[in-house]
XYZ file of C-alpha atoms in Angstrom:
549
model
C 25.395 -38.906 49.866
C 25.413 -37.188 53.220
C 22.225 -37.137 55.246
C 21.475 -33.581 56.329
C 19.748 -34.756 59.462
C 23.008 -36.264 60.671
C 25.091 -33.310 59.556
C 22.851 -30.766 61.220
C 22.645 -32.856 64.380
C 26.414 -32.893 64.578
C 26.531 -29.159 63.984
C 24.007 -28.565 66.725
C 25.928 -30.757 69.141
C 29.148 -28.910 68.412
C 27.497 -25.540 68.871
C 25.437 -26.455 71.926
C 28.223 -28.045 73.933
C 31.474 -26.591 75.113
C 33.748 -27.678 72.278
C 36.678 -29.606 73.639
C 39.433 -27.388 72.292
C 42.545 -29.358 73.017
C 45.301 -28.413 75.376
C 48.817 -29.715 75.554
C 48.605 -32.692 77.888
C 51.994 -34.313 77.471
C 55.484 -33.197 76.609
C 56.094 -34.756 73.227
C 58.171 -33.215 70.468
C 55.984 -32.094 67.531
C 56.730 -33.469 64.086
C 57.539 -30.839 61.466
C 57.927 -30.957 57.699
C 60.914 -29.774 55.713
C 60.870 -30.512 52.010
C 59.910 -34.143 51.488
C 60.765 -35.349 54.980
C 59.390 -35.385 58.528
C 61.564 -34.346 61.480
C 61.326 -34.070 65.239
C 61.096 -30.326 65.816
C 63.536 -30.039 68.713
C 66.417 -32.349 67.901
C 66.020 -32.360 64.118
C 66.156 -36.144 63.778
C 64.313 -37.514 60.757
C 61.003 -39.161 61.625
C 59.830 -42.335 59.917
C 56.248 -43.477 60.456
C 55.886 -46.947 61.949
C 52.143 -46.972 62.095
C 48.998 -48.985 62.605
C 45.488 -48.099 61.429
C 43.420 -47.969 64.587
C 39.618 -47.825 64.440
C 37.111 -50.535 65.215
C 33.944 -51.118 63.168
C 34.849 -48.604 60.490
C 35.315 -49.081 56.766
C 38.464 -47.050 56.423
C 39.950 -49.131 53.627
C 38.420 -46.984 50.910
C 35.452 -44.718 51.577
C 33.126 -42.991 49.162
C 31.246 -40.706 51.513
C 27.997 -42.338 50.429
C 26.859 -43.420 53.881
C 23.878 -41.553 55.286
C 24.467 -42.451 58.925
C 27.277 -41.514 61.240
C 27.417 -44.671 63.303
C 31.043 -45.089 64.289
C 33.045 -45.600 67.460
C 35.434 -42.765 68.262
C 38.745 -44.568 68.929
C 40.109 -41.744 71.101
C 37.086 -41.080 73.298
C 37.614 -43.908 75.807
C 41.049 -43.861 77.399
C 40.506 -47.330 78.873
C 40.619 -48.907 75.411
C 43.725 -46.908 74.550
C 45.406 -48.048 77.748
C 44.383 -51.624 76.960
C 45.948 -51.469 73.492
C 49.085 -49.375 74.020
C 51.142 -52.344 75.294
C 50.364 -54.218 72.074
C 51.016 -51.201 69.888
C 54.411 -50.765 71.503
C 55.218 -54.403 70.796
C 54.765 -53.432 67.152
C 57.203 -50.504 67.597
C 54.311 -48.180 66.791
C 55.030 -44.458 66.749
C 51.899 -43.424 64.814
C 48.273 -44.478 64.602
C 45.780 -43.445 61.962
C 42.204 -42.847 63.069
C 39.471 -42.503 60.451
C 36.784 -40.528 62.315
C 36.612 -38.837 65.689
C 33.734 -37.041 67.406
C 34.804 -33.399 67.821
C 32.296 -32.870 70.646
C 34.188 -35.336 72.863
C 37.242 -34.850 75.045
C 40.309 -36.696 73.759
C 42.838 -35.332 76.220
C 43.218 -38.506 78.299
C 43.748 -40.717 75.252
C 46.119 -38.278 73.571
C 48.114 -37.958 76.786
C 48.390 -41.738 77.153
C 49.529 -42.043 73.527
C 52.017 -39.225 73.963
C 53.479 -40.929 77.026
C 54.006 -43.986 74.805
C 55.636 -41.870 72.084
C 52.730 -42.388 69.689
C 51.523 -39.701 67.272
C 48.103 -39.485 65.593
C 47.080 -38.803 62.000
C 43.356 -38.068 61.975
C 41.011 -38.130 59.018
C 38.775 -35.049 59.109
C 35.677 -36.690 57.680
C 33.189 -39.217 59.022
C 31.019 -41.803 57.232
C 28.125 -39.402 56.700
C 30.157 -36.205 56.463
C 32.711 -36.554 53.725
C 33.213 -35.642 50.095
C 31.288 -38.146 47.984
C 33.029 -39.189 44.781
C 29.664 -39.673 43.037
C 28.280 -36.244 43.958
C 31.232 -34.152 45.070
C 30.665 -30.970 47.035
C 32.603 -28.878 49.518
C 29.914 -27.323 51.684
C 29.532 -25.154 54.753
C 28.456 -28.213 56.762
C 31.550 -30.189 55.776
C 33.695 -27.150 56.547
C 32.134 -27.058 60.011
C 32.921 -30.746 60.541
C 36.527 -30.449 59.355
C 37.343 -27.306 61.315
C 35.710 -28.688 64.456
C 38.050 -31.696 64.297
C 40.979 -29.322 63.872
C 39.846 -27.320 66.907
C 39.641 -30.497 68.934
C 43.037 -31.919 67.971
C 45.322 -29.021 67.046
C 46.922 -28.308 70.405
C 47.964 -31.867 71.141
C 51.620 -31.915 70.183
C 51.342 -35.564 69.163
C 48.803 -34.692 66.459
C 51.007 -35.322 63.431
C 48.549 -34.260 60.743
C 45.135 -34.533 59.121
C 43.779 -36.291 56.041
C 41.239 -34.202 54.118
C 40.080 -37.224 52.151
C 40.586 -40.949 51.665
C 40.321 -42.567 48.217
C 37.668 -40.077 47.081
C 38.669 -40.230 43.418
C 39.386 -43.884 42.723
C 38.860 -44.201 38.958
C 39.263 -42.044 35.828
C 35.530 -41.254 35.678
C 35.424 -39.500 39.048
C 38.645 -37.490 39.165
C 36.582 -34.278 39.101
C 35.882 -34.945 42.803
C 39.528 -34.203 43.545
C 38.906 -30.492 42.975
C 36.593 -30.462 45.991
C 39.056 -32.373 48.155
C 41.857 -30.000 47.202
C 39.612 -27.092 48.180
C 39.139 -28.813 51.547
C 42.925 -29.077 51.906
C 43.311 -25.379 51.090
C 40.633 -24.236 53.512
C 41.740 -26.496 56.362
C 45.303 -25.219 56.043
C 44.057 -21.630 56.009
C 41.903 -22.282 59.074
C 44.841 -23.725 61.016
C 46.812 -20.592 60.186
C 44.115 -18.021 60.955
C 43.322 -19.663 64.286
C 46.948 -19.315 65.318
C 47.538 -23.029 65.798
C 51.014 -24.453 65.314
C 51.692 -25.565 61.759
C 50.106 -29.000 61.248
C 50.187 -30.771 57.902
C 47.062 -31.523 55.882
C 47.273 -34.327 53.357
C 45.331 -36.814 51.285
C 45.269 -40.631 51.169
C 44.933 -42.183 47.705
C 44.225 -45.651 46.386
C 46.607 -47.473 44.071
C 44.832 -47.152 40.728
C 47.229 -47.518 37.808
C 45.178 -45.232 35.560
C 45.170 -42.205 37.850
C 47.836 -42.573 40.546
C 50.449 -40.357 38.878
C 47.954 -37.655 37.940
C 46.439 -37.802 41.425
C 49.794 -37.255 43.094
C 50.675 -34.433 40.700
C 47.310 -32.702 41.038
C 47.407 -32.423 44.809
C 51.052 -31.312 44.724
C 50.852 -28.758 41.922
C 50.103 -25.054 41.923
C 50.161 -22.597 44.799
C 51.636 -24.152 47.942
C 48.749 -22.755 50.009
C 46.360 -24.953 47.997
C 48.525 -28.072 47.856
C 48.828 -31.015 50.230
C 51.532 -30.983 52.906
C 52.026 -34.759 52.710
C 50.842 -37.652 50.570
C 49.433 -40.918 51.879
C 49.431 -43.951 49.587
C 47.101 -46.905 50.288
C 49.016 -49.673 48.580
C 48.443 -53.428 48.693
C 50.648 -54.657 45.852
C 53.125 -56.670 47.974
C 51.325 -59.940 48.646
C 52.898 -62.982 50.231
C 56.525 -63.662 49.377
C 56.836 -60.851 46.846
C 59.803 -58.624 46.112
C 60.833 -55.014 45.583
C 60.416 -55.345 41.829
C 57.539 -57.820 41.641
C 55.389 -55.631 43.899
C 56.098 -52.533 41.849
C 57.688 -50.818 44.829
C 60.690 -49.997 42.646
C 58.525 -48.135 40.132
C 56.536 -46.322 42.815
C 59.764 -45.268 44.500
C 61.121 -43.879 41.261
C 57.871 -41.984 40.657
C 58.026 -40.301 44.056
C 61.782 -39.647 44.033
C 61.130 -36.068 42.895
C 58.036 -35.422 45.043
C 58.329 -32.211 47.020
C 56.416 -33.192 50.194
C 56.637 -36.261 52.444
C 55.080 -39.434 51.025
C 54.314 -42.559 53.019
C 52.140 -45.651 52.899
C 48.866 -44.582 54.536
C 47.726 -48.223 54.416
C 49.606 -51.394 53.528
C 49.445 -55.116 54.261
C 47.926 -57.253 51.503
C 46.077 -60.280 52.947
C 45.507 -62.347 49.814
C 48.120 -64.718 51.231
C 47.667 -65.605 54.896
C 49.124 -65.368 57.393
C 50.783 -62.159 56.309
C 54.561 -62.352 56.600
C 55.130 -58.601 56.129
C 58.373 -59.068 54.252
C 57.706 -55.689 52.625
C 58.742 -54.069 55.919
C 62.411 -54.685 55.143
C 62.018 -52.969 51.764
C 59.948 -50.053 53.068
C 62.518 -49.255 55.751
C 65.500 -50.303 53.673
C 68.151 -48.263 51.898
C 66.343 -48.136 48.536
C 63.075 -46.693 49.856
C 63.916 -44.581 52.915
C 65.449 -41.740 50.876
C 62.008 -41.333 49.256
C 59.372 -42.740 51.624
C 58.701 -41.759 55.230
C 57.494 -45.152 56.416
C 53.992 -46.588 56.509
C 50.850 -47.561 58.377
C 49.765 -51.197 58.526
C 46.088 -51.914 57.989
C 44.725 -52.757 60.621
C 44.810 -53.296 64.384
C 41.347 -54.819 64.956
C 40.279 -58.145 63.463
C 36.965 -57.769 61.646
C 35.074 -59.328 58.743
C 37.626 -58.120 56.187
C 40.296 -60.232 57.947
C 42.979 -57.543 58.143
C 43.268 -57.522 61.936
C 46.445 -57.990 63.906
C 44.578 -58.714 67.131
C 41.178 -59.948 68.241
C 39.573 -57.919 71.001
C 36.875 -59.195 73.351
C 36.086 -56.767 76.136
C 39.372 -56.161 77.945
C 41.028 -59.221 76.436
C 43.399 -58.816 73.484
C 44.562 -61.886 71.577
C 47.376 -61.477 69.082
C 47.431 -63.534 65.896
C 50.207 -64.782 63.643
C 50.069 -61.577 61.566
C 50.859 -59.617 64.725
C 53.813 -61.831 65.568
C 55.170 -61.684 62.018
C 54.895 -57.905 61.866
C 56.567 -57.491 65.254
C 59.391 -59.757 64.132
C 59.929 -57.798 60.926
C 59.873 -54.404 62.645
C 62.320 -55.624 65.287
C 64.913 -55.924 62.524
C 64.401 -52.389 61.196
C 67.037 -49.728 61.788
C 66.627 -46.399 60.040
C 68.925 -43.443 60.643
C 67.869 -40.913 58.018
C 69.343 -37.422 57.989
C 69.377 -34.424 60.283
C 67.113 -31.490 59.483
C 70.048 -29.078 59.687
C 71.993 -31.080 57.098
C 69.090 -31.435 54.677
C 68.532 -29.013 51.794
C 65.358 -29.798 49.801
C 65.808 -29.850 46.039
C 62.521 -31.317 44.811
C 59.939 -28.926 43.394
C 56.161 -29.071 43.015
C 54.759 -31.117 40.149
C 53.077 -29.716 37.059
C 49.289 -29.875 37.098
C 47.848 -32.743 35.034
C 45.561 -32.122 32.081
C 44.086 -33.939 29.125
C 41.357 -36.490 28.565
C 42.582 -38.795 31.337
C 42.169 -36.131 34.024
C 38.908 -34.309 34.744
C 39.639 -31.925 37.613
C 40.499 -28.359 36.669
C 43.653 -27.066 38.337
C 42.149 -23.621 38.844
C 39.955 -22.257 40.086
C 39.114 -24.554 42.971
C 35.642 -24.578 44.577
C 34.978 -21.547 46.778
C 35.597 -21.558 50.501
C 32.352 -22.483 52.316
C 30.885 -19.460 54.036
C 27.787 -19.978 56.167
C 27.473 -16.234 56.688
C 27.157 -15.700 52.952
C 24.538 -18.454 52.655
C 22.554 -16.934 55.510
C 22.698 -13.491 53.953
C 21.679 -14.807 50.547
C 18.674 -16.647 51.908
C 17.576 -13.660 53.948
C 17.643 -11.500 50.808
C 15.273 -13.740 48.830
C 11.685 -12.857 48.087
C 10.870 -16.396 46.929
C 11.968 -19.520 48.765
C 11.148 -23.179 49.303
C 7.768 -23.739 50.886
C 7.879 -25.301 54.341
C 5.590 -28.085 53.165
C 7.864 -29.157 50.307
C 8.976 -32.773 50.574
C 12.731 -33.196 50.410
C 12.244 -36.197 48.117
C 10.985 -33.818 45.423
C 14.114 -31.657 45.413
C 15.783 -33.508 42.540
C 12.846 -32.932 40.225
C 12.484 -29.340 41.366
C 16.139 -28.603 40.684
C 15.787 -30.154 37.249
C 12.728 -28.029 36.533
C 13.993 -24.636 37.686
C 17.487 -25.144 36.275
C 15.904 -25.709 32.884
C 14.801 -22.089 32.871
C 17.610 -19.912 31.547
C 20.382 -19.067 33.996
C 18.446 -19.530 37.241
C 21.070 -21.943 38.555
C 24.272 -20.169 37.538
C 24.893 -19.043 41.105
C 24.775 -22.599 42.484
C 26.772 -24.420 39.804
C 29.697 -26.545 41.003
C 31.620 -28.225 38.185
C 35.031 -29.612 39.094
C 35.827 -30.519 35.486
C 35.453 -27.023 34.065
C 36.304 -25.099 37.224
C 32.955 -23.312 37.054
C 31.536 -22.461 40.460
C 28.682 -20.278 41.550
C 29.216 -18.331 44.757
C 26.412 -20.266 46.464
C 27.370 -23.753 45.301
C 28.652 -24.500 48.817
C 25.321 -23.731 50.553
C 22.874 -26.439 51.664
C 20.274 -27.825 49.274
C 17.321 -25.856 50.618
C 19.259 -22.602 50.337
C 20.368 -23.501 46.823
C 16.884 -24.451 45.678
C 15.503 -21.243 47.174
C 18.169 -19.273 45.318
C 17.161 -20.877 42.022
C 13.446 -20.299 42.686
C 14.135 -16.670 43.460
C 16.310 -16.170 40.370
C 13.448 -17.354 38.191
C 10.960 -15.287 40.207
C 13.015 -12.102 39.726
C 13.467 -12.838 36.012
C 9.659 -12.942 35.765
C 9.358 -9.451 37.262
C 8.539 -10.924 40.673
C 5.161 -12.113 39.551
C 3.418 -14.049 42.303
C 2.647 -16.873 39.881
C 6.371 -17.284 39.222
C 6.940 -18.242 42.867
C 4.759 -21.319 42.993
C 6.214 -24.410 41.294
C 3.065 -26.359 42.098
C 3.170 -25.232 45.699
C 6.867 -26.026 46.256
C 7.789 -22.334 46.429
C 6.323 -19.417 48.373
C 7.032 -15.726 48.686
C 8.578 -14.348 51.862
C 9.756 -11.029 53.235
C 13.210 -10.097 51.969
C 15.816 -8.287 54.025
C 19.113 -6.667 53.103
C 20.664 -8.004 56.307
C 22.780 -4.931 57.032
C 26.182 -3.767 55.830
C 28.012 -7.040 56.501
C 25.579 -8.962 54.309
C 25.633 -6.267 51.644
C 29.411 -6.488 51.434
C 29.438 -10.286 51.141
C 26.706 -10.380 48.526
C 28.343 -7.635 46.517
C 31.332 -9.947 46.107
C 29.017 -12.749 44.964
C 27.396 -10.414 42.429
C 23.800 -10.132 41.322
C 24.128 -13.275 39.174
C 25.819 -15.202 41.987
C 28.856 -15.905 39.813
C 31.329 -13.551 41.460
C 34.343 -14.578 43.513
C 33.911 -14.129 47.252
C 37.291 -13.380 48.802
C 36.037 -12.682 52.328
C 36.871 -15.643 54.540
C 34.590 -17.257 57.123
C 35.161 -16.055 60.666
C 35.095 -17.905 63.964
C 35.805 -21.512 64.838
C 34.484 -24.783 63.538
C 31.600 -24.621 65.997
C 30.687 -21.155 64.756
C 30.662 -22.365 61.175
C 28.319 -25.166 62.116
C 25.812 -23.010 63.875
C 26.169 -19.657 62.183
C 26.638 -17.985 65.558
C 29.629 -16.351 67.133
C 31.829 -18.280 69.526
C 34.378 -17.699 72.233
C 37.353 -17.535 69.901
C 35.797 -15.933 66.880
C 33.035 -13.691 65.688
C 30.454 -13.946 62.974
C 30.463 -10.844 60.810
C 26.933 -11.339 59.608
C 25.354 -12.959 62.644
C 24.060 -9.710 64.077
C 22.472 -8.619 60.830
C 21.060 -11.853 59.431
C 17.804 -12.943 61.018
C 18.057 -15.554 63.730
C 15.798 -17.988 61.933
C 18.358 -18.192 59.155
C 20.439 -20.522 61.306
C 17.723 -23.147 61.072
C 17.340 -23.261 57.291
C 17.345 -26.976 56.559
C 19.215 -28.649 53.740
C 17.885 -31.794 52.113
C 20.719 -34.085 51.106
C 19.589 -37.684 51.521
C 18.750 -39.520 48.320
C 19.122 -36.509 46.036
C 21.065 -36.155 42.830
C 24.141 -33.960 43.287
C 23.446 -30.322 42.549
C 26.392 -30.083 40.150
C 25.058 -33.091 38.220
C 21.528 -31.650 38.077
C 22.731 -28.260 36.898
C 24.959 -29.846 34.256
C 22.117 -31.971 32.910
C 19.828 -28.960 32.926
C 22.357 -26.916 30.999
C 22.713 -29.635 28.395
C 19.012 -30.374 28.086
C 17.825 -26.792 28.307
C 14.119 -26.224 28.768
C 13.509 -29.903 28.209
C 14.177 -30.317 31.910
C 11.008 -28.355 32.620
C 8.914 -31.343 31.685
C 10.553 -33.832 34.048
């Protein structure tokens, strides 16, 4: 689960510094999407990804979002490393790299310019180790929204930014497919943010693992429904071709048939099984061959750097790069690839969106999706409370406190977040302290605002309540008195504004002038706690029995 200390520190850094909103630093033709294919925007030539995963000391090959620290090396922050590696990337005919986490407070213009000069595009994951959607306790929160939109702000104006991944292998088994509802909400909101900020159209997708029990439903779920909610492209982390395999033995033939009717571009977001070493990469000829190129848009080999998992193509020591046999084999295979594709002007898409999955093997409701995170709404809600979390309350006690208060009637209806049933309270995207305060206050109000009802053994305390002005009144009216309404008002401002709750240079905060300034410092306890949705669900099942925990 995310550690709030890390999340809030990132938010503060984004807000306190001049956010490095990107500028166009090199003349490279943007990649656009038409139907199920990528094209160069200007000349209309079809674009096939010949990619390499590029991030050192990062567990990108399947992430759960369970890390509580954000210790990673931004691969685009130091142009000297990019310049060191570009000659080797070009030997691999690389036109795309995938990076798993960047620091949105840093300037990436030099690295992006160097990559653009080499004809290399970037697909960037929006999350980081400590700020991502956790499959075991899924949530789409205002802090994650701030992280995702800040990355968009940083990367959007580089014309060699090909797209963003809103998640990587979040749902990876039948028992956690409910988490996909939260990732799809992240896709929806990131796409909307790109549009409202006036950035050029940039695709937002998802990277999935190759689990036989859920892979078809996963692909259908993210593709189905309203196009504004659906992914723009689909990344497939697939490691089924090992050693001297074949098109049929690897299952590539079946996967190709499955995606032959997919309505958006699909590509291998990771490939390169290493159960047989050295890797010969004979799958390259199939991936870029006549059977697969009508369906697939290429792939990204995992991974550039040699590390403990033994997937590296090169070993790096300071400024010295040593290629291995995998590197030489991959370069040899790619040298024999020739793909022509079709022209955008000659291509008429015929594939349509999939039907949404349902049934016992799929646990994420198609609609509604979790609400759009709105820090302004959370601020307004907290300001309106007459009972809140005491400043002396230990964050380690939050789990028990949630279990206790949620056992009392409907105190937690406004903070419910259930991806399986599609039941979401308006405040389910707020931080844990705000949510716990909301639940305390709901019980307090139900008890006629008796002072004894705002105690919880000293964990709660009364405070002065404020209406917060007309902007807050309007937002909270949408949420409703029970907190179960649908808030249609969208967050305003940029990613940095969302992180801090204050207005920024390219956006305004509708509620910032009316909500009290101290509302921007309300802390959220995340580390080591049970997910709020899980707690509320257990409380609902167990009823008042939870009171005695």
